[in-house]
Short mmCIF file of C-alpha atoms in Angstrom, two decimals:
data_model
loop_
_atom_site.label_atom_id
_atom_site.label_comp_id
_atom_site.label_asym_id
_atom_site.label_seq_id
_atom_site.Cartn_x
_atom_site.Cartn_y
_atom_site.Cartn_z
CA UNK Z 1 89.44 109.73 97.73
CA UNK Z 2 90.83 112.56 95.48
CA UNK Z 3 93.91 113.36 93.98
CA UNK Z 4 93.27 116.56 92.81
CA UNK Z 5 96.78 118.90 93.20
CA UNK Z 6 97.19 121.82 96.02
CA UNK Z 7 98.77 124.63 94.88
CA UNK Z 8 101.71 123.64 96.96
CA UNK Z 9 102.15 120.18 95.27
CA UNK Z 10 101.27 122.10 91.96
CA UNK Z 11 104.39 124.77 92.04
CA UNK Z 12 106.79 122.11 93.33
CA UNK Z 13 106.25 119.86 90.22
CA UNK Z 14 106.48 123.33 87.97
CA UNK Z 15 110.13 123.81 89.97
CA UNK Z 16 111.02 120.46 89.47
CA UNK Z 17 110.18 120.22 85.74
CA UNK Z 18 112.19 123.05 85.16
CA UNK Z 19 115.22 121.77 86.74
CA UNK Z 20 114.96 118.50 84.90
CA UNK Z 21 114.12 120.03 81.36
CA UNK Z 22 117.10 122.39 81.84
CA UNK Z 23 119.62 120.31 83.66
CA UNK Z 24 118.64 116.92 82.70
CA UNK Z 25 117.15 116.42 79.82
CA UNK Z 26 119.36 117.88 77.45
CA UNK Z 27 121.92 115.35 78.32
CA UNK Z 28 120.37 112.10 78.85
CA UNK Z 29 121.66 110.41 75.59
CA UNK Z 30 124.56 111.99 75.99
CA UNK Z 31 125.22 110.19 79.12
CA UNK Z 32 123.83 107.03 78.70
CA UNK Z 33 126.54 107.02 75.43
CA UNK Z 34 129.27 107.73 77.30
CA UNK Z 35 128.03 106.24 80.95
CA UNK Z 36 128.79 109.40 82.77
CA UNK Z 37 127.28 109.91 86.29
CA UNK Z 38 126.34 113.55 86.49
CA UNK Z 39 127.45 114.02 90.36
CA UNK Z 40 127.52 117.65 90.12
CA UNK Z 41 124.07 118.13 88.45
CA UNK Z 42 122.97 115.62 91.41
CA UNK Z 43 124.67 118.36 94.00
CA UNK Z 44 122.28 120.81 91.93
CA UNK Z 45 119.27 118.74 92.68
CA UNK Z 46 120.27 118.72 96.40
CA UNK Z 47 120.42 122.17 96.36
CA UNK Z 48 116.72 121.86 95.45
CA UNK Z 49 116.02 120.04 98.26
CA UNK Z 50 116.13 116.95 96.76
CA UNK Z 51 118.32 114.87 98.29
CA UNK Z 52 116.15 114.61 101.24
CA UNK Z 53 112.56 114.56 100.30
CA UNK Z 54 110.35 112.98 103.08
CA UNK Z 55 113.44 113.99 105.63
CA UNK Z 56 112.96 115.72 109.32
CA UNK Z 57 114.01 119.36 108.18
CA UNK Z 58 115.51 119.44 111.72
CA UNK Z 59 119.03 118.25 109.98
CA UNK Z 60 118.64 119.38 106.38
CA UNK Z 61 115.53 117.35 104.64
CA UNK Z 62 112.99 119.17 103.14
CA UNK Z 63 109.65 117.16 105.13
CA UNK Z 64 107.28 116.40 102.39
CA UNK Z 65 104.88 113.16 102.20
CA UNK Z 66 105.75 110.20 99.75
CA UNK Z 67 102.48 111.58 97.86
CA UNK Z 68 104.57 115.02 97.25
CA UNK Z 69 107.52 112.74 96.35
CA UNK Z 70 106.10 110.16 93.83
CA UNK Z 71 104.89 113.67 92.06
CA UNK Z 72 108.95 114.31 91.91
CA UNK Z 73 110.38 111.36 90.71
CA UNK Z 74 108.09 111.13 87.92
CA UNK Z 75 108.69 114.59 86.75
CA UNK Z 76 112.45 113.97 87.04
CA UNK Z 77 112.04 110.76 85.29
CA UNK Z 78 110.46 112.22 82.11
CA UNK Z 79 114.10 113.92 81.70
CA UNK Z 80 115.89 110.98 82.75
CA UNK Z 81 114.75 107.58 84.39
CA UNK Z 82 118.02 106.57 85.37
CA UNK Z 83 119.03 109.98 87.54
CA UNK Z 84 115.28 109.54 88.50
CA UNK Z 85 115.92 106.17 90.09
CA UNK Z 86 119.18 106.94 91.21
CA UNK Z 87 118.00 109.92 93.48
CA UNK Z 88 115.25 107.59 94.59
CA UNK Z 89 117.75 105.28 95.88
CA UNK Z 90 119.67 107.85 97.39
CA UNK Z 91 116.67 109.49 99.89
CA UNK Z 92 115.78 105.84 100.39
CA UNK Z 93 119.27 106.14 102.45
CA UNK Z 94 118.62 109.09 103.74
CA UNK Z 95 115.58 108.25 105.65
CA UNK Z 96 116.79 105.38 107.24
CA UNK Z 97 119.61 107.14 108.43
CA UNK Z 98 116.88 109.97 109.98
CA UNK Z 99 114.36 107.09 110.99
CA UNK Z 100 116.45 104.75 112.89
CA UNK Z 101 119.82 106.22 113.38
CA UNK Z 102 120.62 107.55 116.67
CA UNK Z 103 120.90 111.48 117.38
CA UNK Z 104 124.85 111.27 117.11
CA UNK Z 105 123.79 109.30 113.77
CA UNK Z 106 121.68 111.75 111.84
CA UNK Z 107 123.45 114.84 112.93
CA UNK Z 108 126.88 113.61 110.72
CA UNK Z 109 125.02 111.97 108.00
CA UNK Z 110 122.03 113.75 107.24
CA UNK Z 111 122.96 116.93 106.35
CA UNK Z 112 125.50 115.82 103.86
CA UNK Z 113 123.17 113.65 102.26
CA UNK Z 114 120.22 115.39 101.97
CA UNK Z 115 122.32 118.05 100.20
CA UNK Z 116 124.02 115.67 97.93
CA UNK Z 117 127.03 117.18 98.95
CA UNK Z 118 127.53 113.05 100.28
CA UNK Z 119 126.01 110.37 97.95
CA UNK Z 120 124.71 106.91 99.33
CA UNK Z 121 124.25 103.43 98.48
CA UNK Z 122 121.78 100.72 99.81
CA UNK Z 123 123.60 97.15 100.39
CA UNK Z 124 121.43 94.04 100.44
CA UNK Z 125 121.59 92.06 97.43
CA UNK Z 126 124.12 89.69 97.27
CA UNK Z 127 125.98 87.35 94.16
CA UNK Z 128 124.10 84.42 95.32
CA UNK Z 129 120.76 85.85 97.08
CA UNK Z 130 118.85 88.05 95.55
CA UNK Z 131 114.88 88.16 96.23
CA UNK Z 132 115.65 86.13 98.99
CA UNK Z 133 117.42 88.42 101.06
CA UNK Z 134 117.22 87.06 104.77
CA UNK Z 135 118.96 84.12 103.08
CA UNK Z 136 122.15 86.86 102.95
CA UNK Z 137 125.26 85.89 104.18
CA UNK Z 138 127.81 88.60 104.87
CA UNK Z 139 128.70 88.60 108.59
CA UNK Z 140 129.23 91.29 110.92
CA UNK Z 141 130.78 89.62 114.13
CA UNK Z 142 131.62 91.78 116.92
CA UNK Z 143 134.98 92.29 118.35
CA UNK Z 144 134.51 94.54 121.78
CA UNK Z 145 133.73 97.96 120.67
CA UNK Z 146 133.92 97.07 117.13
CA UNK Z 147 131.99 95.07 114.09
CA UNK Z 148 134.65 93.28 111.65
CA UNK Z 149 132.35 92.89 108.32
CA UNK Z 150 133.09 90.18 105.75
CA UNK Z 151 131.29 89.62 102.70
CA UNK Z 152 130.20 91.15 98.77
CA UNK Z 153 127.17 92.71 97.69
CA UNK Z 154 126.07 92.85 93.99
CA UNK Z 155 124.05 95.35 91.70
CA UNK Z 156 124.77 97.99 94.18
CA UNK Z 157 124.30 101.55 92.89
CA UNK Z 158 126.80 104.44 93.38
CA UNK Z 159 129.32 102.09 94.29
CA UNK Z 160 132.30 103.77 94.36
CA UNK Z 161 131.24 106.99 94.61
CA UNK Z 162 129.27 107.17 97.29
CA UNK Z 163 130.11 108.41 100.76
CA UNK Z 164 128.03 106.35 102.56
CA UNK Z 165 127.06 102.38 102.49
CA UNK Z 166 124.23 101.14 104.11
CA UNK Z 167 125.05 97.37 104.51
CA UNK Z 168 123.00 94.71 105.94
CA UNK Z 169 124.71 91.73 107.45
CA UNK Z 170 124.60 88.69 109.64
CA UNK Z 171 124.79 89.16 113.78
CA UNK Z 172 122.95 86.19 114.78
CA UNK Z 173 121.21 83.20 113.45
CA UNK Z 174 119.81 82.21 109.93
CA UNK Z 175 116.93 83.83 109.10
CA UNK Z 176 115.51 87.68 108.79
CA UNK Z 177 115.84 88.20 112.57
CA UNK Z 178 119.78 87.56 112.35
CA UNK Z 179 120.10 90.39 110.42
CA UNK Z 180 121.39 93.78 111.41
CA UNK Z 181 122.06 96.92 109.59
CA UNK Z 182 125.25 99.04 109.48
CA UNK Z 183 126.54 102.21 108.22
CA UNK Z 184 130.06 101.88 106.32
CA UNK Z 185 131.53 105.04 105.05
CA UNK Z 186 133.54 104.97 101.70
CA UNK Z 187 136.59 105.51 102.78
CA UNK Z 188 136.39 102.51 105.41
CA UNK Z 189 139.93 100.41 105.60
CA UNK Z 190 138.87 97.04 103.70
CA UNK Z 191 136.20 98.63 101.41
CA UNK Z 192 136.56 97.83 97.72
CA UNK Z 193 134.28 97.67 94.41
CA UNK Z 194 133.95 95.01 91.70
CA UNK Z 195 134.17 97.13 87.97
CA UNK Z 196 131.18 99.32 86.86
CA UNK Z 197 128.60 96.58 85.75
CA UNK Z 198 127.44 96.54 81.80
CA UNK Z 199 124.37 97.10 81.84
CA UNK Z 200 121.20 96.66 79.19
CA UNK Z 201 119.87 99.98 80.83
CA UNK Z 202 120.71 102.45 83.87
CA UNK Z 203 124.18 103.47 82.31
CA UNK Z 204 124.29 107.22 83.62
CA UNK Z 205 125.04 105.97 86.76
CA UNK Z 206 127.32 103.13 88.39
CA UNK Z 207 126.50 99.61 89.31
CA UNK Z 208 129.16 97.05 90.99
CA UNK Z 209 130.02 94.67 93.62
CA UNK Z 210 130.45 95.99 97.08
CA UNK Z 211 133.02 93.90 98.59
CA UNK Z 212 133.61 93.70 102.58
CA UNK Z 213 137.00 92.52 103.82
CA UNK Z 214 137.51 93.08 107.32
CA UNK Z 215 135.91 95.98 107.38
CA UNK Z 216 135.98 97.44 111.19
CA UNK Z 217 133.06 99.59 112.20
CA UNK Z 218 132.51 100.93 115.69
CA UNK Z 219 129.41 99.47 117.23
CA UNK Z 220 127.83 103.19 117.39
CA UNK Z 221 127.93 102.67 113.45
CA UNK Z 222 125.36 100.05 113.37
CA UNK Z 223 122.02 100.88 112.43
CA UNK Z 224 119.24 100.56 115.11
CA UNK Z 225 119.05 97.28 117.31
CA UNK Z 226 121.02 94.51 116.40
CA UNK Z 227 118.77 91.57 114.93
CA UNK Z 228 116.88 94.69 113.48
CA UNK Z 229 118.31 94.98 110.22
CA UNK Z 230 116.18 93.35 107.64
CA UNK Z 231 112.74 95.36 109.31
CA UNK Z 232 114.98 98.15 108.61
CA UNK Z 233 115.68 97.12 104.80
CA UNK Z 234 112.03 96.00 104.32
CA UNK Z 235 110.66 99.30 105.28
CA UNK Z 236 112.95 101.53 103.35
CA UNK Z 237 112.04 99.30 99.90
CA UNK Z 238 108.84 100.36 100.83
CA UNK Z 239 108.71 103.57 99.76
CA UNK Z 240 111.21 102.57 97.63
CA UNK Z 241 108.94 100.77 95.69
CA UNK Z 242 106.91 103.57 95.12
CA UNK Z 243 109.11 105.78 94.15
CA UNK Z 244 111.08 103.10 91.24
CA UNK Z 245 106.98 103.18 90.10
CA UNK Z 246 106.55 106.64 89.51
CA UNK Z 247 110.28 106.96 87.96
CA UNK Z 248 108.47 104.34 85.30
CA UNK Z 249 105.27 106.44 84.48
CA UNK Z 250 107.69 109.54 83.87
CA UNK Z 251 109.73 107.40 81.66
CA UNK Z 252 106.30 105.69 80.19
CA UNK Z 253 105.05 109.39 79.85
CA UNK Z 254 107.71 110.75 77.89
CA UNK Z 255 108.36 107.78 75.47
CA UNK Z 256 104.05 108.95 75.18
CA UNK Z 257 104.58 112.45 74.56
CA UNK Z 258 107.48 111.28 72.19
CA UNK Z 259 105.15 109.49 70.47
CA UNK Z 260 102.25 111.51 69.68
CA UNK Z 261 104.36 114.17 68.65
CA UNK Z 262 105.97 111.90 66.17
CA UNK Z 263 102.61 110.63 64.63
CA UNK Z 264 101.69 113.85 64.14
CA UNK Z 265 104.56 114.90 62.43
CA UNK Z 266 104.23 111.70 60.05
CA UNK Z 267 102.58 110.93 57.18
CA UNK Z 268 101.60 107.96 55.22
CA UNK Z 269 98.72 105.75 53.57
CA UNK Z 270 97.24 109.85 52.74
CA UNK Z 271 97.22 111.34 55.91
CA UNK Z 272 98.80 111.55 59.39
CA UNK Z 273 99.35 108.61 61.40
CA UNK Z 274 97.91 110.05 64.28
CA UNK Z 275 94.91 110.16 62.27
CA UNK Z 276 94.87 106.53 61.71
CA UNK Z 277 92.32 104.75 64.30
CA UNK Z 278 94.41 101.73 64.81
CA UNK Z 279 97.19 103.87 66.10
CA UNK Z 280 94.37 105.98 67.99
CA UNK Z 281 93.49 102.82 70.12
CA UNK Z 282 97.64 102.13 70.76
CA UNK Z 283 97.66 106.04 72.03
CA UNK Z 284 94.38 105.22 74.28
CA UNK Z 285 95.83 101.99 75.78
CA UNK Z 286 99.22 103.68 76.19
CA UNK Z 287 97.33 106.30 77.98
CA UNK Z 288 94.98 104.24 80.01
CA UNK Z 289 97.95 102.24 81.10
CA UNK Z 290 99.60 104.86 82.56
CA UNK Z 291 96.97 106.72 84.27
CA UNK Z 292 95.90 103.51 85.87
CA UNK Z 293 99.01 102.97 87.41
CA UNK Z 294 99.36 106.57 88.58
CA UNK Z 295 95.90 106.52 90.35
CA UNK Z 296 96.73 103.10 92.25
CA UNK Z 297 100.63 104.65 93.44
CA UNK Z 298 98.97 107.66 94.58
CA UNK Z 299 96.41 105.57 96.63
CA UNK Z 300 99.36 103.57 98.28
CA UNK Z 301 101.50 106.64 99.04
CA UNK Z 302 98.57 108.32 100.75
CA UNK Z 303 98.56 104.54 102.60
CA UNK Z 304 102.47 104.84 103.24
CA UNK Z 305 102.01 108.45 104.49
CA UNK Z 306 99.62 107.68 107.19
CA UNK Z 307 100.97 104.29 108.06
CA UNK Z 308 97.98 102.86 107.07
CA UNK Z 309 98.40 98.66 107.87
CA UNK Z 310 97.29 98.03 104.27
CA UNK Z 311 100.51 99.84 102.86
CA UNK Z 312 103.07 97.36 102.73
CA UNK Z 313 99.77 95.43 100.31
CA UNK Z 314 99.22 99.00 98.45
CA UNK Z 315 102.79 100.10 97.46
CA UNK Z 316 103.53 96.12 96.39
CA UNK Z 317 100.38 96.02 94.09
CA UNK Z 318 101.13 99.41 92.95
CA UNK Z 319 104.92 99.26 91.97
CA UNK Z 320 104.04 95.75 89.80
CA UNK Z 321 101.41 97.69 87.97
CA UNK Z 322 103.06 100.76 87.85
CA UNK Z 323 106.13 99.53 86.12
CA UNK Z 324 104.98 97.25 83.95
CA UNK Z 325 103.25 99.87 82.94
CA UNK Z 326 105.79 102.17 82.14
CA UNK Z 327 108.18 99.53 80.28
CA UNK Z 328 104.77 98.37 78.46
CA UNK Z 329 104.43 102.01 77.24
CA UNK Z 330 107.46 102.42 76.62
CA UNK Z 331 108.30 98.95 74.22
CA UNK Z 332 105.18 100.34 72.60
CA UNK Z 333 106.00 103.79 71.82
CA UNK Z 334 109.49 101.95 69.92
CA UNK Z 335 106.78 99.86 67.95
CA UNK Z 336 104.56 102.94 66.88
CA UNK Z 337 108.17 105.15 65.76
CA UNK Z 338 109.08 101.94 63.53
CA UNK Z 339 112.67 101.81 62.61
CA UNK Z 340 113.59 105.20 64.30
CA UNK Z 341 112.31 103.78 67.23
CA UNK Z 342 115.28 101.87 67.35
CA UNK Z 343 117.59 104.39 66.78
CA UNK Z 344 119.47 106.67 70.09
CA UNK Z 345 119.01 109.77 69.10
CA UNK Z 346 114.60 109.48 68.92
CA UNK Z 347 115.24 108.57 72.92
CA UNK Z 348 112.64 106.17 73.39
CA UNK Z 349 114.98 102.77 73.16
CA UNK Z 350 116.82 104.44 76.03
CA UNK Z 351 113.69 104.75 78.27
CA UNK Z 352 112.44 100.90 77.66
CA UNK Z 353 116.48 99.85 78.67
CA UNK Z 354 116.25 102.17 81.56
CA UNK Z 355 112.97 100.87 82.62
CA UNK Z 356 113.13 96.93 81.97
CA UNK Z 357 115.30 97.17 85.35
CA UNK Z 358 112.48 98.69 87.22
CA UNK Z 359 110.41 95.52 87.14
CA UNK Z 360 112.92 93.25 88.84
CA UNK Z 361 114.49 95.93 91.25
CA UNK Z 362 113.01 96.97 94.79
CA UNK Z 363 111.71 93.34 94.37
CA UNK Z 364 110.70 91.42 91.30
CA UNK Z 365 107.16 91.82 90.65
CA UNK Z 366 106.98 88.61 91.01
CA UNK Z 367 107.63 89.23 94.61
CA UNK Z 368 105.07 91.63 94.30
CA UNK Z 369 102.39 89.38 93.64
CA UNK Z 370 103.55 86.98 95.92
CA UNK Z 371 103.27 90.01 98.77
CA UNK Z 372 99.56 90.46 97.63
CA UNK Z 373 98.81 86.65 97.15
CA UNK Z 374 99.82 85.56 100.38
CA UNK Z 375 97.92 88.77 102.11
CA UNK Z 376 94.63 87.69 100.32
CA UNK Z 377 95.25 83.64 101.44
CA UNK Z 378 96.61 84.29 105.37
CA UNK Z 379 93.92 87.23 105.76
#
């Protein structure tokens, strides 16, 4: 298996890494400082296209493979992880919407979405459940043509400003199967949010509750069968997972670059740092690190793009090694800057807060290695 770049794949990262080093990049401290969510630069990136990556272009998505879109999100995440992650997030919406909504479905929500011109969030986590999900326990109980929706949902990003909520709630019994999926738009009657999170990392863009109370839905707003929710959920995270990887070997990658250029550019002990072979070996494992984790995610999106039955194994084993890769990287490159490593304006104590997140969202990789473990013992 090769991963050698078409031409195609080749000018799309050259597009995209202009758009982030032009429209992104120059402001990333600025708003992490001041914890400003850049919606209009995000309408810019659907403009792009990407708002709707691996999308049907029948209603607006731009049909590339998760390969083509791990390719993105890193090169968007060397400019920022946390816009990065957040437009990850947001096309994991979109393509549930397109891949189990009904006709009626896609044709109001996808278009808006995929051109950012409509923002959406992804509702499963709850205040008391978190990697336990099918333990959730807001309930959706139908009233004749209608769902009434009760409940809260924590660490939800875009709350607030999104158009769109994709909740998951209780229709039936304990357990995943009771679970079904609905879509709640913003301005729903009964629709509220907790107050923007503070947050170690991620501050360009909003995190709060998501609270539910008696929020009516028609029945045609619920998302594919009912009982079907959490299959729903579980696939999107997915490619999810995937894509929250390669947003932490762009972030790993920069803090790199950062780096290198900085050992270069100091001296001490009679020469260059970079000179020093102690420091040589840091580079090298930094490097290693990285590349590692960026041959392994492009082996599971290849898996994920032809529904191969090993995927769900793939894309678990490669988001734990991909982002602990890219915080790893990342802590390190502070280490090798010494004091101004520490400091805002050098940028790389921003990436290692925006990327600590990335190992316990989309599932803790602890999660992850239970996914892989239990694989390997039931065969």
């Amino acid at each position: 298996m090769t991963f050698e770049l078409t031409e195609d794949q080749q000018a799309l990262i050259d597009t995209v890494r202009d758009f982030a080093a032009d429209r992104i990049a120059p402001h990333a401290l600025e708003w992490d400082a001041a914890k400003h969510f850049p919606v209009d630069v995000l309408r810019e990136a659907g403009e792009l296209g990407l708002g709707g990556l691996y999308v049907a272009e029948d209603y607006g998505g731009t049909g590339l493979s998760r390969a083509d879109a791990v390719l993105i999100f890193e090169e968007l995440a060397k400019a920022d992880p946390t816009i990065a992650a957040y437009i990850s997030i947001h096309n994991m919406i979109v393509w549930m919407v397109d891949s189990f909504g009904t006709d009626k479905q896609r044709e109001e929500w996808v278009p808006q979405l995929a051109s950012m011109e409509s923002l959406g969030s992804y509702c499963l986590t709850e205040p008391g459940v978190g990697s336990d999900a099918a333990a959730l326990v807001t309930k959706a109980t139908r009233e004749g043509d209608e769902y009434v929706l009760n409940g809260v949902k924590q660490f939800i990003s875009g709350a607030g400003t999104s158009a769109l909520y994709i909740v998951m709630a209780r229709t039936g019994a304990p357990g995943a199967r009771g679970i079904s999926a609905f879509l709640v738009p913003g301005d729903a009657p009964g629709l509220s949010f907790g107050l923007n999170e503070k947050k170690m990392g991620w501050n360009a863009q909003p995190t709060s509750q998501v609270v539910l109370k008696n929020v009516r839905v028609p029945a045609e707003s619920r998302l594919g069968e009912e009982g079907a929710g959490f299959g729903i959920a579980m696939k999107g995270l997915n490619g999810g997972r995937l894509n929250i990887g390669a947003c932490s070997l762009g972030g790993g990658q920069a803090a790199l670059e950062k780096t290198v250029s900085y050992l270069k550019s100091r001296t001490a002990f009679g020469g260059r740092l970079a000179d020093k072979e102690a420091l040589m070996f840091d580079l090298a494992d930094m490097e290693m690190k990285l590349e590692a984790g960026r041959s392994l995610l492009m082996r599971a999106a290849e898996a994920l793009d032809r529904n191969d039955r090993d995927a769900l194994r793939l894309c678990a084993m490669a988001k734990r090694v991909a982002t602990d890769a890219g915080f790893e990287v990342a802590n390190q490159a502070i280490q090798l800057h010494g004091g101004y490593g520490y400091l805002h304006e050098y940028g790389v104590e921003k990436i290692a807060r925006d990327l600590r997140v990335h190992q316990i969202l989309e599932g803790t990789n602890e999660i992850m290695r239970l996914i892989v473990g239990r694989m390997l013992v039931e065969g």
